[in-house]
PDB file of C-alpha atoms in Angstrom:
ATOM      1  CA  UNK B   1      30.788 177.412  63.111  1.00  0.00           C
ATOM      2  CA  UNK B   2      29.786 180.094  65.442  1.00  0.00           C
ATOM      3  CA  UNK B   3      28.350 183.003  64.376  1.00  0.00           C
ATOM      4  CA  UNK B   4      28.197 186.761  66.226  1.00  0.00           C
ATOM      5  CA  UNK B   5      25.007 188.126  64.576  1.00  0.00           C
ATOM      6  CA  UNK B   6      22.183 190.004  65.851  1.00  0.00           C
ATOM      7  CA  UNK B   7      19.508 187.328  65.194  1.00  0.00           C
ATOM      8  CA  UNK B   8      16.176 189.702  66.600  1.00  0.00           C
ATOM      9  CA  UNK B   9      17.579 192.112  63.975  1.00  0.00           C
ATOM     10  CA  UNK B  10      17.941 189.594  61.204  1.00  0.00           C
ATOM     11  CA  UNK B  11      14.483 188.502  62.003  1.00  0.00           C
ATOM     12  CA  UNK B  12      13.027 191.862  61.815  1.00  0.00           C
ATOM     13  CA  UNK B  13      14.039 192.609  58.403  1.00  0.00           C
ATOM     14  CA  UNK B  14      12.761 189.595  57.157  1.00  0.00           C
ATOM     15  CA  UNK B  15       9.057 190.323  55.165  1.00  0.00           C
ATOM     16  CA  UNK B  16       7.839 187.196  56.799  1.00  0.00           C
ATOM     17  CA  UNK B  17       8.405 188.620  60.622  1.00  0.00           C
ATOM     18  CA  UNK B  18       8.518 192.589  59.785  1.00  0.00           C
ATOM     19  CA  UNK B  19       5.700 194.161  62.042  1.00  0.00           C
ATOM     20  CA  UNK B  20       6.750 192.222  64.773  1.00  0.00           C
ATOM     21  CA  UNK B  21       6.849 192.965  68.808  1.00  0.00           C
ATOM     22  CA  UNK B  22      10.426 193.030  70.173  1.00  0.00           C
ATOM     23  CA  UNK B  23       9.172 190.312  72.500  1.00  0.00           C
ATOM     24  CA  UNK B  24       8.106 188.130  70.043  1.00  0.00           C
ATOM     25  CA  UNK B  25      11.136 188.168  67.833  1.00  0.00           C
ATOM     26  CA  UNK B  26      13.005 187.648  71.475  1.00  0.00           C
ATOM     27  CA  UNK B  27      11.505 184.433  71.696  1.00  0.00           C
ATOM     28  CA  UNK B  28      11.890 183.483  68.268  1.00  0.00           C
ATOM     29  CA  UNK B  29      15.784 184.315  68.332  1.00  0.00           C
ATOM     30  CA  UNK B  30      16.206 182.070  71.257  1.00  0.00           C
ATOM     31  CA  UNK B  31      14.634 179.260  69.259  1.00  0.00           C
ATOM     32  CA  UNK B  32      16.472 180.146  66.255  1.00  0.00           C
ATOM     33  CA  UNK B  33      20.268 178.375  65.199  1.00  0.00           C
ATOM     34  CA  UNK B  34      22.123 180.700  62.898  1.00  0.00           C
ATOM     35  CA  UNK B  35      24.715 178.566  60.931  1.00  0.00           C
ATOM     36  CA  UNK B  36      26.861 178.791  57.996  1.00  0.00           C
ATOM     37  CA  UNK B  37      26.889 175.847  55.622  1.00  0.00           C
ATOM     38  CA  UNK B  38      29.924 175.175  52.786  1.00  0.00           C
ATOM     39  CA  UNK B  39      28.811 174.816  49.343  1.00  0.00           C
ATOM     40  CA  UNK B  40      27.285 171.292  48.507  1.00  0.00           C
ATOM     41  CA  UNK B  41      26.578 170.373  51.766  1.00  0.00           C
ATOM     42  CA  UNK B  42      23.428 168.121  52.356  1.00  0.00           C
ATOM     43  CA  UNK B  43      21.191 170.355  54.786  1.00  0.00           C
ATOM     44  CA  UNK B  44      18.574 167.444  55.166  1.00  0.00           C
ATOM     45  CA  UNK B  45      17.871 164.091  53.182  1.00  0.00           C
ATOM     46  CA  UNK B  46      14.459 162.866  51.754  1.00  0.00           C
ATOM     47  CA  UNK B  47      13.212 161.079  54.864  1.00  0.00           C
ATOM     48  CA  UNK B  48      14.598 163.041  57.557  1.00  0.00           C
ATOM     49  CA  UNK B  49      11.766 164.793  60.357  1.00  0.00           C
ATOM     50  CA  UNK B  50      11.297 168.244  59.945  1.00  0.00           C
ATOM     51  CA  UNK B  51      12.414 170.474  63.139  1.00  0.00           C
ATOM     52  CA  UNK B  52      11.263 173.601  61.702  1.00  0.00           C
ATOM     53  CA  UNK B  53      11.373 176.069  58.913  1.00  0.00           C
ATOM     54  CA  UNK B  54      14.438 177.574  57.454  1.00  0.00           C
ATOM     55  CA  UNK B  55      15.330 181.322  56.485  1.00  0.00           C
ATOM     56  CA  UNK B  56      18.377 181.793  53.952  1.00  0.00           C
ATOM     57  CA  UNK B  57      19.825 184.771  55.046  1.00  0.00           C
ATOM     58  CA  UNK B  58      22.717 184.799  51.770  1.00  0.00           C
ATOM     59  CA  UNK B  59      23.675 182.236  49.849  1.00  0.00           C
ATOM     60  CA  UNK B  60      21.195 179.166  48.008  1.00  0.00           C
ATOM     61  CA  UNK B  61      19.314 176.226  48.558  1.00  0.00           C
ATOM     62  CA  UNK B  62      18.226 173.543  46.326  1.00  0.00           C
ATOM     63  CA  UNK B  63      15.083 171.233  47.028  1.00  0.00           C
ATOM     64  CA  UNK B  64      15.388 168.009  45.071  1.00  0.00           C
ATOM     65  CA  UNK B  65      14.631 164.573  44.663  1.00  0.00           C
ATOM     66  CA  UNK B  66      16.454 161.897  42.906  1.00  0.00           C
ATOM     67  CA  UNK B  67      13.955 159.421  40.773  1.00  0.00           C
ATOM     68  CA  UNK B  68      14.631 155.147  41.305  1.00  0.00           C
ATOM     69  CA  UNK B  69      16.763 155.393  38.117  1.00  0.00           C
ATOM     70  CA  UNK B  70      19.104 158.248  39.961  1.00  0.00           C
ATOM     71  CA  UNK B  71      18.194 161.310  37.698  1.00  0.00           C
ATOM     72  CA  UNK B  72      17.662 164.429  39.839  1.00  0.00           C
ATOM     73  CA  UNK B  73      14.897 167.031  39.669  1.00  0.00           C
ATOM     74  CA  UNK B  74      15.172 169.973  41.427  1.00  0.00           C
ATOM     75  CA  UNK B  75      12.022 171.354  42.846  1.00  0.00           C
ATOM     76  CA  UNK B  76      12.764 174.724  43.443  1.00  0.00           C
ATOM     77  CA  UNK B  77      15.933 177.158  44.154  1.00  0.00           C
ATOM     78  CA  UNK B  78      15.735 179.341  47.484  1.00  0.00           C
ATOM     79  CA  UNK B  79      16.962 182.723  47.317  1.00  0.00           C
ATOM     80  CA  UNK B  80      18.408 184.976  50.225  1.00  0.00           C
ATOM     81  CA  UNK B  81      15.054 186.346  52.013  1.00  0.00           C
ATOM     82  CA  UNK B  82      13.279 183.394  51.341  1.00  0.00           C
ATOM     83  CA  UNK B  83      12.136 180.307  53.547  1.00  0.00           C
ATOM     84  CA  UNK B  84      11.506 176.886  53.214  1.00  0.00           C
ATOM     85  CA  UNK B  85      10.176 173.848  55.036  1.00  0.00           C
ATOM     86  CA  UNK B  86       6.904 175.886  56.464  1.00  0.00           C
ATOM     87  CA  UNK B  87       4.631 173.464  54.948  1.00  0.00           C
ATOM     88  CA  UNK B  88       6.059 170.107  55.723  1.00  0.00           C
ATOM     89  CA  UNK B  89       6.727 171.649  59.284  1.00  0.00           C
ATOM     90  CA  UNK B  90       3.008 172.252  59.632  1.00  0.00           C
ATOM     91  CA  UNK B  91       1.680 168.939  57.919  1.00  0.00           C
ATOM     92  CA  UNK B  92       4.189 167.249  60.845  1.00  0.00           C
ATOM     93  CA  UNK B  93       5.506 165.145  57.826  1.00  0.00           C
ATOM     94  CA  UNK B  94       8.891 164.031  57.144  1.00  0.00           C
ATOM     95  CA  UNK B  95      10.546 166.138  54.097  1.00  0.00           C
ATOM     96  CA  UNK B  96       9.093 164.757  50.316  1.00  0.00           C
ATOM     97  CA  UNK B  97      12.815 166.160  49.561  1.00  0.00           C
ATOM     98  CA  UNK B  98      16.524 166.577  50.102  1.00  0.00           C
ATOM     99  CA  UNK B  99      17.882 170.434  50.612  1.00  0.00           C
ATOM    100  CA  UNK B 100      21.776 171.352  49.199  1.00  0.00           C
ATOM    101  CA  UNK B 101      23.280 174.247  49.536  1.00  0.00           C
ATOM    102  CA  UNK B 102      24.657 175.854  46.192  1.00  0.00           C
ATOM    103  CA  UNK B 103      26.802 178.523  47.303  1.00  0.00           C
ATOM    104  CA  UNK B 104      28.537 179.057  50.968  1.00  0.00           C
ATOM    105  CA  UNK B 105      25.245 180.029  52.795  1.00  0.00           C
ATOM    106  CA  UNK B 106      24.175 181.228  56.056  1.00  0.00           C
ATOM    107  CA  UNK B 107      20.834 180.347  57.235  1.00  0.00           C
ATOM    108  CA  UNK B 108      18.286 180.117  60.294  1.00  0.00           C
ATOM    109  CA  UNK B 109      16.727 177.474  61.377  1.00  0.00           C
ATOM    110  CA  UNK B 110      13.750 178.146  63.367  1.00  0.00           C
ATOM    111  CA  UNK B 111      12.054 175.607  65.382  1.00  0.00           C
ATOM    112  CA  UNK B 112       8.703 174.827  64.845  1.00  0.00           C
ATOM    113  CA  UNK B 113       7.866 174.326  68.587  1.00  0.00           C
ATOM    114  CA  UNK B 114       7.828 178.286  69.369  1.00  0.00           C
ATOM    115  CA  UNK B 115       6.606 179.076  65.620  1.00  0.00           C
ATOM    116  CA  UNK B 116       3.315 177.251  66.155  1.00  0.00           C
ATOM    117  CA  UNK B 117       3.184 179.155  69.799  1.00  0.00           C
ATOM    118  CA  UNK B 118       3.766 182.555  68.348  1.00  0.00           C
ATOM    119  CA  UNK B 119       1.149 181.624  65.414  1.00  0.00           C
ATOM    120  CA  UNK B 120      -2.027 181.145  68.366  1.00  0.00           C
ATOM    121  CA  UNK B 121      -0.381 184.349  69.882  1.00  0.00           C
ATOM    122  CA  UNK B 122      -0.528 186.429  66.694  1.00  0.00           C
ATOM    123  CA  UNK B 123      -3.275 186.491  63.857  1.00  0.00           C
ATOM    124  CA  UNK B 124      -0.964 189.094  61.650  1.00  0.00           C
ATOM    125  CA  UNK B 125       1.779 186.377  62.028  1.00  0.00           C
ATOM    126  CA  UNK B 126      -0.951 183.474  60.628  1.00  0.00           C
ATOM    127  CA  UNK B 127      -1.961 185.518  57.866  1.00  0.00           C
ATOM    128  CA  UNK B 128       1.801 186.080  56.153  1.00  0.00           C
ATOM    129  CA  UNK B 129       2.324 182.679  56.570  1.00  0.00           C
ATOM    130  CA  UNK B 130      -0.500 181.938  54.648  1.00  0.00           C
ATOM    131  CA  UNK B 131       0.489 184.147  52.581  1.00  0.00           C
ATOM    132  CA  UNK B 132       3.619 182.525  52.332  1.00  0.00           C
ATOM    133  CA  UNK B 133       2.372 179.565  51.618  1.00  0.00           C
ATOM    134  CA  UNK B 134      -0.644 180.425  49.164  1.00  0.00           C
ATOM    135  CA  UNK B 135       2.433 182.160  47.226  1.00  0.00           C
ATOM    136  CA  UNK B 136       4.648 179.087  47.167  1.00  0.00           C
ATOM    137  CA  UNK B 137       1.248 177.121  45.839  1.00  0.00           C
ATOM    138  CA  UNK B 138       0.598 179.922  43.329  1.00  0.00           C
ATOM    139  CA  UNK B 139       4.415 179.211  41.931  1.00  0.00           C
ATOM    140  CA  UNK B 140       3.875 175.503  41.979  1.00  0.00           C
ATOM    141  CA  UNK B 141       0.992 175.888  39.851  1.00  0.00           C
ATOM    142  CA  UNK B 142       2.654 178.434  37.196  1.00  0.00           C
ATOM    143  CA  UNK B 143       5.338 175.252  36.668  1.00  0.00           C
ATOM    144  CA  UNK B 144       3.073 173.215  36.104  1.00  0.00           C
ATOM    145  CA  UNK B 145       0.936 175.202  33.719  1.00  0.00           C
ATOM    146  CA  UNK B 146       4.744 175.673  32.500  1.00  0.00           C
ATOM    147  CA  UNK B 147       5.931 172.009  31.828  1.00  0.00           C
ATOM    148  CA  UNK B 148       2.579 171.338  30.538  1.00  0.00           C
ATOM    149  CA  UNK B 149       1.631 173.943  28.194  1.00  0.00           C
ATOM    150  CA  UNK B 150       5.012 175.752  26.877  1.00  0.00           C
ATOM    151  CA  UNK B 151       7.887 174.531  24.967  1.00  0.00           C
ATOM    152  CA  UNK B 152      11.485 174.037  26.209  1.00  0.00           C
ATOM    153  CA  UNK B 153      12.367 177.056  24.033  1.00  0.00           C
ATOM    154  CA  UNK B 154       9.589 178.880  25.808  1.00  0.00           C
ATOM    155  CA  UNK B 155      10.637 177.854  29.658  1.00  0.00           C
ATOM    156  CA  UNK B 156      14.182 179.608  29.307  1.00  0.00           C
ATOM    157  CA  UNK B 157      12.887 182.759  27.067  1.00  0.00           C
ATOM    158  CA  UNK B 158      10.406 183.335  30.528  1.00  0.00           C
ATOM    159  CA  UNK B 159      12.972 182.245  32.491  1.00  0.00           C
ATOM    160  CA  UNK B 160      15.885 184.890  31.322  1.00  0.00           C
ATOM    161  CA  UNK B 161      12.939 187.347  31.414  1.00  0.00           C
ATOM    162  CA  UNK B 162      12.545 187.145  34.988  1.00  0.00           C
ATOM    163  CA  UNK B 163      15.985 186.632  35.947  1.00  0.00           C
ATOM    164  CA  UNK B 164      17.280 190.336  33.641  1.00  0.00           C
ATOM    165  CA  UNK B 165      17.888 193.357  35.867  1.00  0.00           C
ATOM    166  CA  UNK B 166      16.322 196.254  34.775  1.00  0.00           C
ATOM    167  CA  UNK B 167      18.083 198.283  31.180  1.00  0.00           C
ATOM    168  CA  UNK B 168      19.837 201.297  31.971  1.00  0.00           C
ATOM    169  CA  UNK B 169      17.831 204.313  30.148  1.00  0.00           C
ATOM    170  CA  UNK B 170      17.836 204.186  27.075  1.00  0.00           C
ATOM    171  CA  UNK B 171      19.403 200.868  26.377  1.00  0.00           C
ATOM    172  CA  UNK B 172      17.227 197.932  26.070  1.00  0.00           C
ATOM    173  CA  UNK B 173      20.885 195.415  26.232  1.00  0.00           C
ATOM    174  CA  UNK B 174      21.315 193.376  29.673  1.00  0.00           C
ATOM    175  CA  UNK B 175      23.066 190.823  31.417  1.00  0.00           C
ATOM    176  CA  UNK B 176      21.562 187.789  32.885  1.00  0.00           C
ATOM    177  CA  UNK B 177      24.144 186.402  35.333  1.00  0.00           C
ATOM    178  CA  UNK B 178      23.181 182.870  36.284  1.00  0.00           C
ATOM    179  CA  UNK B 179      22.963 181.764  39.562  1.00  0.00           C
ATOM    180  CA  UNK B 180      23.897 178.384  39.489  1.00  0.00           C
ATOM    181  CA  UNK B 181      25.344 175.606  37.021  1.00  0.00           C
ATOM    182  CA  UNK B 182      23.163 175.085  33.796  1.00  0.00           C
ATOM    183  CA  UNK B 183      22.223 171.688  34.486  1.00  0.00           C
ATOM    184  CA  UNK B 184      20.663 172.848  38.143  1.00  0.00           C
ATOM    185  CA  UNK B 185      18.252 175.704  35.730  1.00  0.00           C
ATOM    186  CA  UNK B 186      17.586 172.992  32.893  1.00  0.00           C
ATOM    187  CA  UNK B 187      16.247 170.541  36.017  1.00  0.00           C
ATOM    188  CA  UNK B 188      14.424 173.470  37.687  1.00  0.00           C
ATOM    189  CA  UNK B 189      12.719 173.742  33.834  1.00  0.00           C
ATOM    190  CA  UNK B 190      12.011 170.503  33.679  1.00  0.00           C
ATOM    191  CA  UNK B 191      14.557 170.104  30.526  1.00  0.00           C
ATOM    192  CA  UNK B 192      17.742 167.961  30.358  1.00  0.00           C
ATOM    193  CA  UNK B 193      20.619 169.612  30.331  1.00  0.00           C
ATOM    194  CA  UNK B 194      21.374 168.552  26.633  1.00  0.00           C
ATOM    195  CA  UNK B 195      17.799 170.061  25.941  1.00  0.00           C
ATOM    196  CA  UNK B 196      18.723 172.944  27.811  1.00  0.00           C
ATOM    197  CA  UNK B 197      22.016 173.637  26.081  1.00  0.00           C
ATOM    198  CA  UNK B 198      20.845 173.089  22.410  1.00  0.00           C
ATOM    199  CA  UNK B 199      18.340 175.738  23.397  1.00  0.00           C
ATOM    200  CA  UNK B 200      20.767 178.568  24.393  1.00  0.00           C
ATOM    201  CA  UNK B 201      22.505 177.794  21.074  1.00  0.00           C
ATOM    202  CA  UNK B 202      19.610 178.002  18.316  1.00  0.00           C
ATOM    203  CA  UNK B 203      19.049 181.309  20.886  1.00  0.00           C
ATOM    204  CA  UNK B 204      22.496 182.341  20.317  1.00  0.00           C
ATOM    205  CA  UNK B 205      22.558 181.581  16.402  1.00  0.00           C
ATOM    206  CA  UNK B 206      18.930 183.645  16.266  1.00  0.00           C
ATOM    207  CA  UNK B 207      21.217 186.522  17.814  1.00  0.00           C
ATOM    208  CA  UNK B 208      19.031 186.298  20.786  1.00  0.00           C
ATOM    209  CA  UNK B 209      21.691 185.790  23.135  1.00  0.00           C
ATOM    210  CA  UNK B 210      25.661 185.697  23.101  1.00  0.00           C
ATOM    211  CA  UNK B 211      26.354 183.430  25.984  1.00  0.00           C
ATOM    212  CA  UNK B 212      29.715 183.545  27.938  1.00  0.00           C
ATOM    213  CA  UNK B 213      30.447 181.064  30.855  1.00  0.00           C
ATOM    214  CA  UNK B 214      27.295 181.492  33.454  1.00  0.00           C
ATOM    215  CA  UNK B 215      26.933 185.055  31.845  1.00  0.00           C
ATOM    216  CA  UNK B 216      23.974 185.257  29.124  1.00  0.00           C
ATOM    217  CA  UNK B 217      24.150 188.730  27.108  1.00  0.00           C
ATOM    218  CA  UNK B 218      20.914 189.822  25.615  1.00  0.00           C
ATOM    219  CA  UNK B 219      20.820 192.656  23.110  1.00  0.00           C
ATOM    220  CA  UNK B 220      17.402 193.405  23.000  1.00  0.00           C
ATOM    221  CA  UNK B 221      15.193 192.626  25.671  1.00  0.00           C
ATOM    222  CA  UNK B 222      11.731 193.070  22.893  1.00  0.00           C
ATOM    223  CA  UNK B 223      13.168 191.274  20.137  1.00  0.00           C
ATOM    224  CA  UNK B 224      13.992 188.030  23.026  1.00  0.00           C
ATOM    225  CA  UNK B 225      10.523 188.747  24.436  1.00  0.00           C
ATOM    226  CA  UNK B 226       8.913 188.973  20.634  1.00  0.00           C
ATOM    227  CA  UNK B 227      10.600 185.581  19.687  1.00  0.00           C
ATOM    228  CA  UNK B 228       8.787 182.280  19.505  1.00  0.00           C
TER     229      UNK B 228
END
C-alpha cells in the first residue's frame, strides 16, 4: 500500500533523529519504506535477517517468542514514537524474535546500510542511539527485577500505575484504557492470563478497580497505590 507522506518530516519529529541536518534526514528518507500493515500481520519471524531498524509511526508492535511447547511470551509492546530492531541490526544477528502488529499500523523501516553511514558521519546521532539502547537495557532490567522480586498482584498494581493519565484537579478517579487484549498484558507480566484475570477480580472485590471490557476504572489512584 502506497503511502503520500512527508518521510524527512516524519523523521524530524522523531526524538531519535530531532537535531538533525536536512541533508542527513534526505538520505535517510531515501533509505526509508513507509508502509501500513493490517492488524495481526507477521512483520518478521524468529529467524529472519535483520534489514534495519523500525520506527512505529501509529499503531503497535508486539515482540514475542513462542516456547517448544507453543506458549507465547511477549517481550515487549512498541508504542507510536518508538523503535525497534536497533540492537539486533547492529549485532548483524538474525532476530531472537517474531514482531506482530496489534492494531492497523504504519511504520518505517529504515535500512541499516545508510544508518551505520550516518552513525561515522554524526557523533550526536551515536550518542541517542546509545541512548536508545542503554534505555531499552535499563527496561529489560526493571522486568526482570519485576518477575523476580514482586508478586503477580504487584506487576499489574505498577502496571495500571504507569499506564493512568493524569486526574483532573481535584479528582484523584481515572481511567486506564488498555491497549491491547488481556492475555497480550498478562504475557508482557510474565503472568498467565488465568493469573492475570483472578488478579483484576480480588482488585475489583477490594474496590480497587471496577473493570469494564478493556476499560479499568480506578477510584482512587492512593488507595490502588497504598494497596499490597
Amino acid at each position: 500500500m502506497e503511502l503520500n507522506l512527508n518521510i524527512e518530516a516524519l523523521l524530524s519529529r522523531l526524538p531519535l533523529f530531532s537535531g538533525l541536518e536536512p541533508g542527513e534526514l534526505a538520505r535517510l528518507s531515501q533509505a526509508s519504506k513507509l508502509f501500513a500493515a493490517a492488524k495481526g500481520e507477521v512483520l518478521f519471524n524468529k529467524g529472519d535477517a535483520c534489514p534495519g531498524m523500525h520506527l512505529v509511526l501509529y499503531g503497535q508492535v508486539k515482540l514475542a517468542f513462542t516456547s517448544p511447547q507453543g506458549n507465547e511470551k511477549v517481550v515487549e509492546i512498541i508504542r507510536p514514537g518508538q523503535s525497534f530492531g536497533e540492537a539486533v541490526m547492529f549485532m548483524e544477528r538474525p532476530y531472537p524474535v517474531f514482531a506482530q502488529t496489534l492494531a492497523d499500523s504504519q511504520l518505517l523501516l529504515i535500512s541499516k546500510t545508510v544508518i551505520f553511514s550516518e552513525l561515522e558521519r554524526d557523533q550526536g546521532l551515536c550518542r541517542k542511539m546509545i541512548a536508545s539502547l542503554s534505555s531499552r537495557l535499563h527496561h529489560l532490567i526493571a522486568d526482570v527485577e519485576s518477575y523476580s522480586l514482586h508478586s503477580g498482584k504487584q506487576r499489574i498494581i505498577g502496571y495500571l500505575l504507569r499506564e493512568a493519565p493524569e486526574p483532573q484537579e481535584g479528582c484523584n478517579s481515572v481511567v486506564v484504557s488498555l491497549p491491547t487484549s488481556k492475555g497480550t498484558i498478562a504475557s508482557r507480566l510474565n503472568l498467565t492470563q488465568e493469573h492475570f484475570s483472578r488478579i483484576l477480580h480480588e482488585l475489583s472485590d477490594a474496590g480497587l478497580i471496577r473493570v469494564d471490557g478493556r476499560q479499568i476504572h480506578i477510584p482512587d489512584l492512593e488507595q490502588l497505590l497504598r494497596f499490597d
